């Protein structure tokens, strides 16, 4: 008979859970992009076929050392220590860690000790107090008060896993912040280096144009040439002057950017050497495993993936609220109206309790909370998809720009060699009295113009290398 009752109770309970589960609204969730949409093999294989890229090992954490510049390495390492964005990211990690500890604490029983004294006065409608007293004092000392929620539907466990996932996402965000900061420092550094080089080059161009203008002015006064050539040369002089003003302005802006990125608020301006270095003298060492592990190399993708996990756990927790909540409680202590008998055996008080709570009507609150959790999860998934598509585009664009800038560098290098040969021949002819000074100045202007173009191309090459490093995740280690 007892077994039959147990069987009937079990069947009724299962049917009850089935009815409750059937009350949970249905939903078609978003899904991550399939693997075939994230294939980079074609782009990487094309890059390996060019001299700009070689097959190399994974980049280390100090990936900026690839540029072989100790000053740049010092600036980046210093910036990673003092930049406020890094400090803020570290604070968010600590906050997420504490929130995970709070969520973890709910998984365990809570135990505490308490005591109290209560003064009670008998009323006319109250039952007789102990011993028929009209006025008495009750003392209580709780040695053990235990409460525990049975997490049968994994609500609390899902919330804990969600908090852990968010903590991992914050760690990945911290790595992404470091990567973006190092990239910004390197790009500002290379831009400043290039602008300073261009200032020197264009100062030489300005000197050559001004000397040419002086010679043409003499010829104009002698009636050898008309004013059109003179005005044209003067216009070129003013253009170079304007370019120098612009380069000086950009140089100061680059310095300001480096100061903002590297120096802490309590420090002064950043100190830079006179001659800035930095170069990419060898093919870019692209990891051969890139098409396979891009998802684990980029910290922003890893962060989005952890947030997807967090959102899914939040959905699971929201579903668990539709089921009964079962709590266990126990009390072991002493209770007596006489303080002298508080610790006697007769004053020992033992209480055990099990309670269940099922929310039958909440005016749609449970459904709304589940809808919020599902929508948030869908947002995380779509954000992950968008981040992944952007990552693929950034890798492809950076590879294209690096290969293109290398090809342009080869072209301008040949042009500089030809311009240098022309300048040497013209100078030799001038020394022998065969050519005039104007011919030498024109050859000088041609050579300096090619060097100015080469500086722009080298900057584009360095920037594209930094972009490629950032696009493939730098030296990020998913196991950190």
mmCIF file of C-alpha atoms in Angstrom, residues 76-404:
data_model
loop_
_atom_site.group_PDB
_atom_site.id
_atom_site.type_symbol
_atom_site.label_atom_id
_atom_site.label_comp_id
_atom_site.label_asym_id
_atom_site.label_seq_id
_atom_site.Cartn_x
_atom_site.Cartn_y
_atom_site.Cartn_z
ATOM 1 C CA UNK A 76 54.488 50.360 -24.872
ATOM 2 C CA UNK A 77 55.617 48.573 -21.722
ATOM 3 C CA UNK A 78 55.370 51.809 -19.749
ATOM 4 C CA UNK A 79 51.933 52.584 -21.171
ATOM 5 C CA UNK A 80 50.634 49.123 -20.264
ATOM 6 C CA UNK A 81 51.551 49.846 -16.641
ATOM 7 C CA UNK A 82 50.095 53.324 -16.117
ATOM 8 C CA UNK A 83 47.308 53.843 -18.654
ATOM 9 C CA UNK A 84 43.920 54.496 -16.972
ATOM 10 C CA UNK A 85 42.106 52.212 -19.426
ATOM 11 C CA UNK A 86 44.221 49.295 -18.199
ATOM 12 C CA UNK A 87 43.458 50.184 -14.586
ATOM 13 C CA UNK A 88 39.752 50.379 -15.367
ATOM 14 C CA UNK A 89 39.837 46.982 -17.077
ATOM 15 C CA UNK A 90 41.593 45.477 -14.061
ATOM 16 C CA UNK A 91 38.936 46.977 -11.767
ATOM 17 C CA UNK A 92 36.184 45.419 -13.911
ATOM 18 C CA UNK A 93 37.880 42.035 -13.559
ATOM 19 C CA UNK A 94 37.972 42.437 -9.779
ATOM 20 C CA UNK A 95 34.307 43.467 -9.759
ATOM 21 C CA UNK A 96 33.276 40.469 -11.877
ATOM 22 C CA UNK A 97 35.308 38.182 -9.612
ATOM 23 C CA UNK A 98 33.517 39.434 -6.498
ATOM 24 C CA UNK A 99 30.140 39.077 -8.202
ATOM 25 C CA UNK A 100 31.047 35.465 -9.028
ATOM 26 C CA UNK A 101 31.915 34.893 -5.362
ATOM 27 C CA UNK A 102 28.502 36.257 -4.360
ATOM 28 C CA UNK A 103 26.773 33.936 -6.844
ATOM 29 C CA UNK A 104 28.855 30.998 -5.600
ATOM 30 C CA UNK A 105 27.909 31.621 -1.971
ATOM 31 C CA UNK A 106 24.240 30.845 -2.712
ATOM 32 C CA UNK A 107 25.187 27.271 -3.635
ATOM 33 C CA UNK A 108 26.183 26.475 -0.037
ATOM 34 C CA UNK A 109 24.261 26.404 3.260
ATOM 35 C CA UNK A 110 24.272 29.557 5.339
ATOM 36 C CA UNK A 111 25.074 29.126 9.022
ATOM 37 C CA UNK A 112 25.009 31.831 11.680
ATOM 38 C CA UNK A 113 24.857 32.404 15.431
ATOM 39 C CA UNK A 114 22.472 34.793 17.153
ATOM 40 C CA UNK A 115 21.048 35.599 20.550
ATOM 41 C CA UNK A 116 18.384 37.830 22.047
ATOM 42 C CA UNK A 117 16.253 38.772 25.025
ATOM 43 C CA UNK A 118 12.546 39.396 24.621
ATOM 44 C CA UNK A 119 10.299 41.138 27.197
ATOM 45 C CA UNK A 120 6.671 40.061 26.925
ATOM 46 C CA UNK A 121 3.598 41.490 28.725
ATOM 47 C CA UNK A 122 0.436 39.381 28.931
ATOM 48 C CA UNK A 123 -2.657 40.836 27.247
ATOM 49 C CA UNK A 124 -6.269 40.109 27.996
ATOM 50 C CA UNK A 125 -6.773 38.202 24.742
ATOM 51 C CA UNK A 126 -3.469 36.314 24.854
ATOM 52 C CA UNK A 127 -3.307 32.719 26.063
ATOM 53 C CA UNK A 128 -1.756 32.197 29.424
ATOM 54 C CA UNK A 129 2.000 32.654 29.330
ATOM 55 C CA UNK A 130 4.304 30.026 30.787
ATOM 56 C CA UNK A 131 3.779 29.653 34.473
ATOM 57 C CA UNK A 132 0.762 31.971 34.476
ATOM 58 C CA UNK A 133 2.969 35.047 34.574
ATOM 59 C CA UNK A 134 1.588 38.405 33.521
ATOM 60 C CA UNK A 135 5.007 39.743 32.643
ATOM 61 C CA UNK A 136 8.021 37.621 31.712
ATOM 62 C CA UNK A 137 11.369 37.725 29.888
ATOM 63 C CA UNK A 138 12.364 35.145 27.281
ATOM 64 C CA UNK A 139 16.077 34.599 26.489
ATOM 65 C CA UNK A 140 17.188 32.903 23.275
ATOM 66 C CA UNK A 141 20.639 31.743 22.158
ATOM 67 C CA UNK A 142 20.850 30.177 18.715
ATOM 68 C CA UNK A 143 23.941 28.018 18.430
ATOM 69 C CA UNK A 144 23.231 26.924 14.877
ATOM 70 C CA UNK A 145 20.770 28.413 12.448
ATOM 71 C CA UNK A 146 21.092 26.774 9.040
ATOM 72 C CA UNK A 147 19.294 27.596 5.792
ATOM 73 C CA UNK A 148 19.821 25.997 2.404
ATOM 74 C CA UNK A 149 18.000 26.165 -0.910
ATOM 75 C CA UNK A 150 17.851 22.890 -2.818
ATOM 76 C CA UNK A 151 18.950 23.848 -6.308
ATOM 77 C CA UNK A 152 17.013 21.077 -8.032
ATOM 78 C CA UNK A 153 16.465 23.045 -11.243
ATOM 79 C CA UNK A 154 20.002 24.512 -11.393
ATOM 80 C CA UNK A 155 18.860 28.109 -11.028
ATOM 81 C CA UNK A 156 21.600 29.169 -8.635
ATOM 82 C CA UNK A 157 24.190 27.019 -10.383
ATOM 83 C CA UNK A 158 23.314 28.649 -13.725
ATOM 84 C CA UNK A 159 23.641 32.112 -12.193
ATOM 85 C CA UNK A 160 27.050 31.137 -10.829
ATOM 86 C CA UNK A 161 28.203 29.811 -14.202
ATOM 87 C CA UNK A 162 26.927 33.014 -15.799
ATOM 88 C CA UNK A 163 28.983 35.097 -13.360
ATOM 89 C CA UNK A 164 32.070 32.966 -14.060
ATOM 90 C CA UNK A 165 31.587 33.453 -17.799
ATOM 91 C CA UNK A 166 31.309 37.208 -17.318
ATOM 92 C CA UNK A 167 34.527 37.156 -15.296
ATOM 93 C CA UNK A 168 36.301 35.377 -18.156
ATOM 94 C CA UNK A 169 34.827 37.899 -20.596
ATOM 95 C CA UNK A 170 36.257 40.750 -18.512
ATOM 96 C CA UNK A 171 39.683 39.089 -18.556
ATOM 97 C CA UNK A 172 39.493 38.849 -22.353
ATOM 98 C CA UNK A 173 38.388 42.511 -22.475
ATOM 99 C CA UNK A 174 41.465 43.389 -20.421
ATOM 100 C CA UNK A 175 43.651 41.632 -23.006
ATOM 101 C CA UNK A 176 41.816 43.455 -25.786
ATOM 102 C CA UNK A 177 42.405 46.783 -24.028
ATOM 103 C CA UNK A 178 46.130 46.028 -23.806
ATOM 104 C CA UNK A 179 46.204 45.054 -27.484
ATOM 105 C CA UNK A 180 44.405 48.230 -28.604
ATOM 106 C CA UNK A 181 46.603 50.400 -26.387
ATOM 107 C CA UNK A 182 49.839 48.870 -27.680
ATOM 108 C CA UNK A 183 48.599 49.226 -31.271
ATOM 109 C CA UNK A 184 47.646 52.869 -30.731
ATOM 110 C CA UNK A 185 51.052 53.649 -29.188
ATOM 111 C CA UNK A 186 52.875 51.957 -32.073
ATOM 112 C CA UNK A 187 50.825 53.758 -34.718
ATOM 113 C CA UNK A 188 51.286 57.167 -33.055
ATOM 114 C CA UNK A 189 54.998 56.453 -32.674
ATOM 115 C CA UNK A 190 55.416 55.528 -36.338
ATOM 116 C CA UNK A 191 53.339 58.522 -37.443
ATOM 117 C CA UNK A 192 55.553 60.847 -35.388
ATOM 118 C CA UNK A 193 58.684 59.157 -36.760
ATOM 119 C CA UNK A 194 57.461 59.607 -40.345
ATOM 120 C CA UNK A 195 56.390 63.233 -39.855
ATOM 121 C CA UNK A 196 59.789 64.136 -38.393
ATOM 122 C CA UNK A 197 61.498 62.472 -41.360
ATOM 123 C CA UNK A 198 59.221 64.300 -43.781
ATOM 124 C CA UNK A 199 59.981 67.613 -42.079
ATOM 125 C CA UNK A 200 63.710 67.120 -42.734
ATOM 126 C CA UNK A 201 63.075 66.037 -46.326
ATOM 127 C CA UNK A 202 60.755 68.955 -47.089
ATOM 128 C CA UNK A 203 63.136 71.424 -45.458
ATOM 129 C CA UNK A 204 65.640 70.250 -48.076
ATOM 130 C CA UNK A 205 63.009 70.654 -50.784
ATOM 131 C CA UNK A 206 62.212 74.148 -49.522
ATOM 132 C CA UNK A 207 65.886 75.157 -49.582
ATOM 133 C CA UNK A 208 66.230 73.835 -53.137
ATOM 134 C CA UNK A 209 63.076 75.628 -54.324
ATOM 135 C CA UNK A 210 64.081 78.886 -52.654
ATOM 136 C CA UNK A 211 67.516 78.739 -54.272
ATOM 137 C CA UNK A 212 65.857 77.954 -57.598
ATOM 138 C CA UNK A 213 63.510 80.914 -57.134
ATOM 139 C CA UNK A 214 66.493 83.174 -56.425
ATOM 140 C CA UNK A 215 68.255 82.038 -59.613
ATOM 141 C CA UNK A 216 65.099 82.431 -61.684
ATOM 142 C CA UNK A 217 64.553 85.895 -60.214
ATOM 143 C CA UNK A 218 68.020 86.878 -61.377
ATOM 144 C CA UNK A 219 67.258 85.544 -64.846
ATOM 145 C CA UNK A 220 63.936 87.413 -64.866
ATOM 146 C CA UNK A 221 65.649 90.684 -63.955
ATOM 147 C CA UNK A 222 68.117 90.063 -66.760
ATOM 148 C CA UNK A 223 65.239 89.466 -69.156
ATOM 149 C CA UNK A 224 66.224 85.844 -69.850
ATOM 150 C CA UNK A 225 62.864 84.347 -68.748
ATOM 151 C CA UNK A 226 59.375 85.707 -68.315
ATOM 152 C CA UNK A 227 57.420 86.004 -65.060
ATOM 153 C CA UNK A 228 55.367 82.806 -65.535
ATOM 154 C CA UNK A 229 58.183 80.457 -64.513
ATOM 155 C CA UNK A 230 59.011 82.739 -61.593
ATOM 156 C CA UNK A 231 55.441 82.760 -60.304
ATOM 157 C CA UNK A 232 55.192 78.983 -60.717
ATOM 158 C CA UNK A 233 58.327 78.424 -58.630
ATOM 159 C CA UNK A 234 57.152 80.847 -55.964
ATOM 160 C CA UNK A 235 53.867 78.940 -55.763
ATOM 161 C CA UNK A 236 55.833 75.728 -55.223
ATOM 162 C CA UNK A 237 57.792 77.402 -52.425
ATOM 163 C CA UNK A 238 54.592 78.449 -50.669
ATOM 164 C CA UNK A 239 53.117 74.942 -51.044
ATOM 165 C CA UNK A 240 56.176 73.392 -49.391
ATOM 166 C CA UNK A 241 56.001 75.954 -46.576
ATOM 167 C CA UNK A 242 52.349 75.106 -46.014
ATOM 168 C CA UNK A 243 53.215 71.402 -46.013
ATOM 169 C CA UNK A 244 55.896 72.023 -43.382
ATOM 170 C CA UNK A 245 53.398 73.843 -41.163
ATOM 171 C CA UNK A 246 51.021 70.904 -41.525
ATOM 172 C CA UNK A 247 53.758 68.373 -40.734
ATOM 173 C CA UNK A 248 54.778 70.307 -37.630
ATOM 174 C CA UNK A 249 51.148 70.417 -36.523
ATOM 175 C CA UNK A 250 50.723 66.677 -37.052
ATOM 176 C CA UNK A 251 53.972 66.007 -35.192
ATOM 177 C CA UNK A 252 52.699 67.902 -32.150
ATOM 178 C CA UNK A 253 49.399 66.018 -32.322
ATOM 179 C CA UNK A 254 51.339 62.731 -32.448
ATOM 180 C CA UNK A 255 53.286 63.783 -29.361
ATOM 181 C CA UNK A 256 50.049 64.667 -27.580
ATOM 182 C CA UNK A 257 48.602 61.278 -28.469
ATOM 183 C CA UNK A 258 51.667 59.455 -27.148
ATOM 184 C CA UNK A 259 51.555 61.496 -23.957
ATOM 185 C CA UNK A 260 47.880 60.631 -23.426
ATOM 186 C CA UNK A 261 48.527 56.934 -24.064
ATOM 187 C CA UNK A 262 51.760 56.470 -22.148
ATOM 188 C CA UNK A 263 51.874 58.946 -19.277
ATOM 189 C CA UNK A 264 49.782 58.636 -16.120
ATOM 190 C CA UNK A 265 47.757 61.710 -15.022
ATOM 191 C CA UNK A 266 50.295 62.532 -12.277
ATOM 192 C CA UNK A 267 53.295 62.634 -14.649
ATOM 193 C CA UNK A 268 54.481 65.184 -17.143
ATOM 194 C CA UNK A 269 54.996 65.014 -20.892
ATOM 195 C CA UNK A 270 56.541 61.957 -22.480
ATOM 196 C CA UNK A 271 60.266 62.128 -23.229
ATOM 197 C CA UNK A 272 61.200 60.937 -26.722
ATOM 198 C CA UNK A 273 64.603 60.486 -28.381
ATOM 199 C CA UNK A 274 65.674 62.771 -31.196
ATOM 200 C CA UNK A 275 65.942 60.003 -33.783
ATOM 201 C CA UNK A 276 63.020 57.612 -33.720
ATOM 202 C CA UNK A 277 63.547 54.123 -35.105
ATOM 203 C CA UNK A 278 61.329 51.185 -35.897
ATOM 204 C CA UNK A 279 61.224 49.097 -39.051
ATOM 205 C CA UNK A 280 59.936 45.853 -40.475
ATOM 206 C CA UNK A 281 63.027 44.556 -42.213
ATOM 207 C CA UNK A 282 61.812 40.988 -42.796
ATOM 208 C CA UNK A 283 58.592 39.367 -44.059
ATOM 209 C CA UNK A 284 55.743 39.360 -41.584
ATOM 210 C CA UNK A 285 55.722 36.050 -39.649
ATOM 211 C CA UNK A 286 52.099 35.013 -40.110
ATOM 212 C CA UNK A 287 51.136 31.926 -38.037
ATOM 213 C CA UNK A 288 50.373 28.955 -40.261
ATOM 214 C CA UNK A 289 47.510 27.944 -37.942
ATOM 215 C CA UNK A 290 45.710 31.259 -38.383
ATOM 216 C CA UNK A 291 42.766 29.927 -40.407
ATOM 217 C CA UNK A 292 42.066 27.386 -37.664
ATOM 218 C CA UNK A 293 42.488 29.342 -34.444
ATOM 219 C CA UNK A 294 41.412 32.911 -35.222
ATOM 220 C CA UNK A 295 38.484 32.368 -32.844
ATOM 221 C CA UNK A 296 40.878 31.748 -29.962
ATOM 222 C CA UNK A 297 43.571 34.290 -30.949
ATOM 223 C CA UNK A 298 41.505 37.483 -30.772
ATOM 224 C CA UNK A 299 40.555 38.546 -27.248
ATOM 225 C CA UNK A 300 37.465 40.459 -28.394
ATOM 226 C CA UNK A 301 36.060 37.310 -30.022
ATOM 227 C CA UNK A 302 36.855 35.283 -26.918
ATOM 228 C CA UNK A 303 35.100 37.898 -24.772
ATOM 229 C CA UNK A 304 31.991 37.746 -26.948
ATOM 230 C CA UNK A 305 32.028 33.958 -26.804
ATOM 231 C CA UNK A 306 32.136 34.031 -22.997
ATOM 232 C CA UNK A 307 29.222 36.468 -22.970
ATOM 233 C CA UNK A 308 27.245 34.093 -25.153
ATOM 234 C CA UNK A 309 27.890 31.420 -22.519
ATOM 235 C CA UNK A 310 26.808 33.832 -19.795
ATOM 236 C CA UNK A 311 23.589 34.644 -21.641
ATOM 237 C CA UNK A 312 22.714 30.968 -22.109
ATOM 238 C CA UNK A 313 23.178 30.355 -18.372
ATOM 239 C CA UNK A 314 20.927 33.326 -17.635
ATOM 240 C CA UNK A 315 18.220 31.757 -19.812
ATOM 241 C CA UNK A 316 18.569 28.491 -17.899
ATOM 242 C CA UNK A 317 18.199 30.358 -14.592
ATOM 243 C CA UNK A 318 15.115 32.187 -15.854
ATOM 244 C CA UNK A 319 13.512 28.873 -16.847
ATOM 245 C CA UNK A 320 14.230 27.422 -13.400
ATOM 246 C CA UNK A 321 12.076 30.135 -11.783
ATOM 247 C CA UNK A 322 8.999 28.455 -13.242
ATOM 248 C CA UNK A 323 9.586 25.424 -10.990
ATOM 249 C CA UNK A 324 9.065 25.141 -7.214
ATOM 250 C CA UNK A 325 11.709 26.494 -4.884
ATOM 251 C CA UNK A 326 12.480 24.137 -1.998
ATOM 252 C CA UNK A 327 14.267 25.461 1.099
ATOM 253 C CA UNK A 328 15.622 23.581 4.097
ATOM 254 C CA UNK A 329 16.098 25.186 7.518
ATOM 255 C CA UNK A 330 17.311 23.953 10.891
ATOM 256 C CA UNK A 331 17.722 25.523 14.329
ATOM 257 C CA UNK A 332 19.663 24.252 17.296
ATOM 258 C CA UNK A 333 19.774 26.464 20.398
ATOM 259 C CA UNK A 334 18.404 27.279 23.815
ATOM 260 C CA UNK A 335 15.267 29.154 24.766
ATOM 261 C CA UNK A 336 14.051 29.868 28.327
ATOM 262 C CA UNK A 337 12.082 32.454 30.338
ATOM 263 C CA UNK A 338 14.638 32.058 33.119
ATOM 264 C CA UNK A 339 18.170 33.063 32.278
ATOM 265 C CA UNK A 340 19.535 30.666 34.913
ATOM 266 C CA UNK A 341 18.012 27.716 33.025
ATOM 267 C CA UNK A 342 19.035 28.918 29.537
ATOM 268 C CA UNK A 343 21.828 26.351 29.216
ATOM 269 C CA UNK A 344 19.980 23.446 30.832
ATOM 270 C CA UNK A 345 18.842 20.391 28.965
ATOM 271 C CA UNK A 346 15.198 21.409 29.284
ATOM 272 C CA UNK A 347 15.905 24.662 27.404
ATOM 273 C CA UNK A 348 17.346 22.860 24.342
ATOM 274 C CA UNK A 349 15.360 23.792 21.233
ATOM 275 C CA UNK A 350 15.544 21.777 17.987
ATOM 276 C CA UNK A 351 13.672 22.819 14.864
ATOM 277 C CA UNK A 352 13.790 21.329 11.376
ATOM 278 C CA UNK A 353 11.838 22.760 8.468
ATOM 279 C CA UNK A 354 11.324 22.176 4.759
ATOM 280 C CA UNK A 355 9.297 24.632 2.708
ATOM 281 C CA UNK A 356 8.265 24.825 -0.916
ATOM 282 C CA UNK A 357 7.338 27.883 -2.958
ATOM 283 C CA UNK A 358 5.705 27.908 -6.380
ATOM 284 C CA UNK A 359 4.760 31.152 -8.074
ATOM 285 C CA UNK A 360 1.368 30.512 -9.664
ATOM 286 C CA UNK A 361 0.434 34.021 -10.730
ATOM 287 C CA UNK A 362 2.909 36.875 -11.205
ATOM 288 C CA UNK A 363 1.055 38.979 -13.791
ATOM 289 C CA UNK A 364 3.534 37.885 -16.494
ATOM 290 C CA UNK A 365 6.682 38.690 -14.516
ATOM 291 C CA UNK A 366 8.290 35.260 -14.980
ATOM 292 C CA UNK A 367 7.538 35.264 -18.712
ATOM 293 C CA UNK A 368 8.982 38.790 -19.037
ATOM 294 C CA UNK A 369 12.140 37.841 -17.138
ATOM 295 C CA UNK A 370 12.590 34.822 -19.399
ATOM 296 C CA UNK A 371 11.997 37.007 -22.451
ATOM 297 C CA UNK A 372 14.621 39.476 -21.248
ATOM 298 C CA UNK A 373 17.128 36.667 -20.697
ATOM 299 C CA UNK A 374 16.456 35.180 -24.138
ATOM 300 C CA UNK A 375 16.656 38.536 -25.900
ATOM 301 C CA UNK A 376 19.889 39.354 -24.092
ATOM 302 C CA UNK A 377 21.289 35.980 -25.135
ATOM 303 C CA UNK A 378 20.306 36.654 -28.750
ATOM 304 C CA UNK A 379 22.027 40.058 -28.564
ATOM 305 C CA UNK A 380 25.208 38.415 -27.303
ATOM 306 C CA UNK A 381 25.106 35.861 -30.132
ATOM 307 C CA UNK A 382 24.567 38.522 -32.810
ATOM 308 C CA UNK A 383 27.316 40.655 -31.273
ATOM 309 C CA UNK A 384 29.607 37.618 -31.442
ATOM 310 C CA UNK A 385 28.686 37.080 -35.105
ATOM 311 C CA UNK A 386 29.336 40.735 -35.937
ATOM 312 C CA UNK A 387 32.678 40.726 -34.118
ATOM 313 C CA UNK A 388 33.691 37.600 -36.002
ATOM 314 C CA UNK A 389 32.773 39.099 -39.392
ATOM 315 C CA UNK A 390 34.672 42.299 -38.565
ATOM 316 C CA UNK A 391 37.694 40.230 -37.503
ATOM 317 C CA UNK A 392 37.736 38.370 -40.809
ATOM 318 C CA UNK A 393 37.478 41.631 -42.722
ATOM 319 C CA UNK A 394 40.266 43.243 -40.663
ATOM 320 C CA UNK A 395 42.637 40.325 -41.260
ATOM 321 C CA UNK A 396 41.905 40.346 -44.996
ATOM 322 C CA UNK A 397 42.249 44.140 -45.261
ATOM 323 C CA UNK A 398 45.497 44.208 -43.274
ATOM 324 C CA UNK A 399 47.006 41.458 -45.420
ATOM 325 C CA UNK A 400 46.000 43.305 -48.589
ATOM 326 C CA UNK A 401 47.414 46.608 -47.335
ATOM 327 C CA UNK A 402 50.687 45.013 -46.200
ATOM 328 C CA UNK A 403 51.220 43.265 -49.548
ATOM 329 C CA UNK A 404 50.283 46.412 -51.479
#
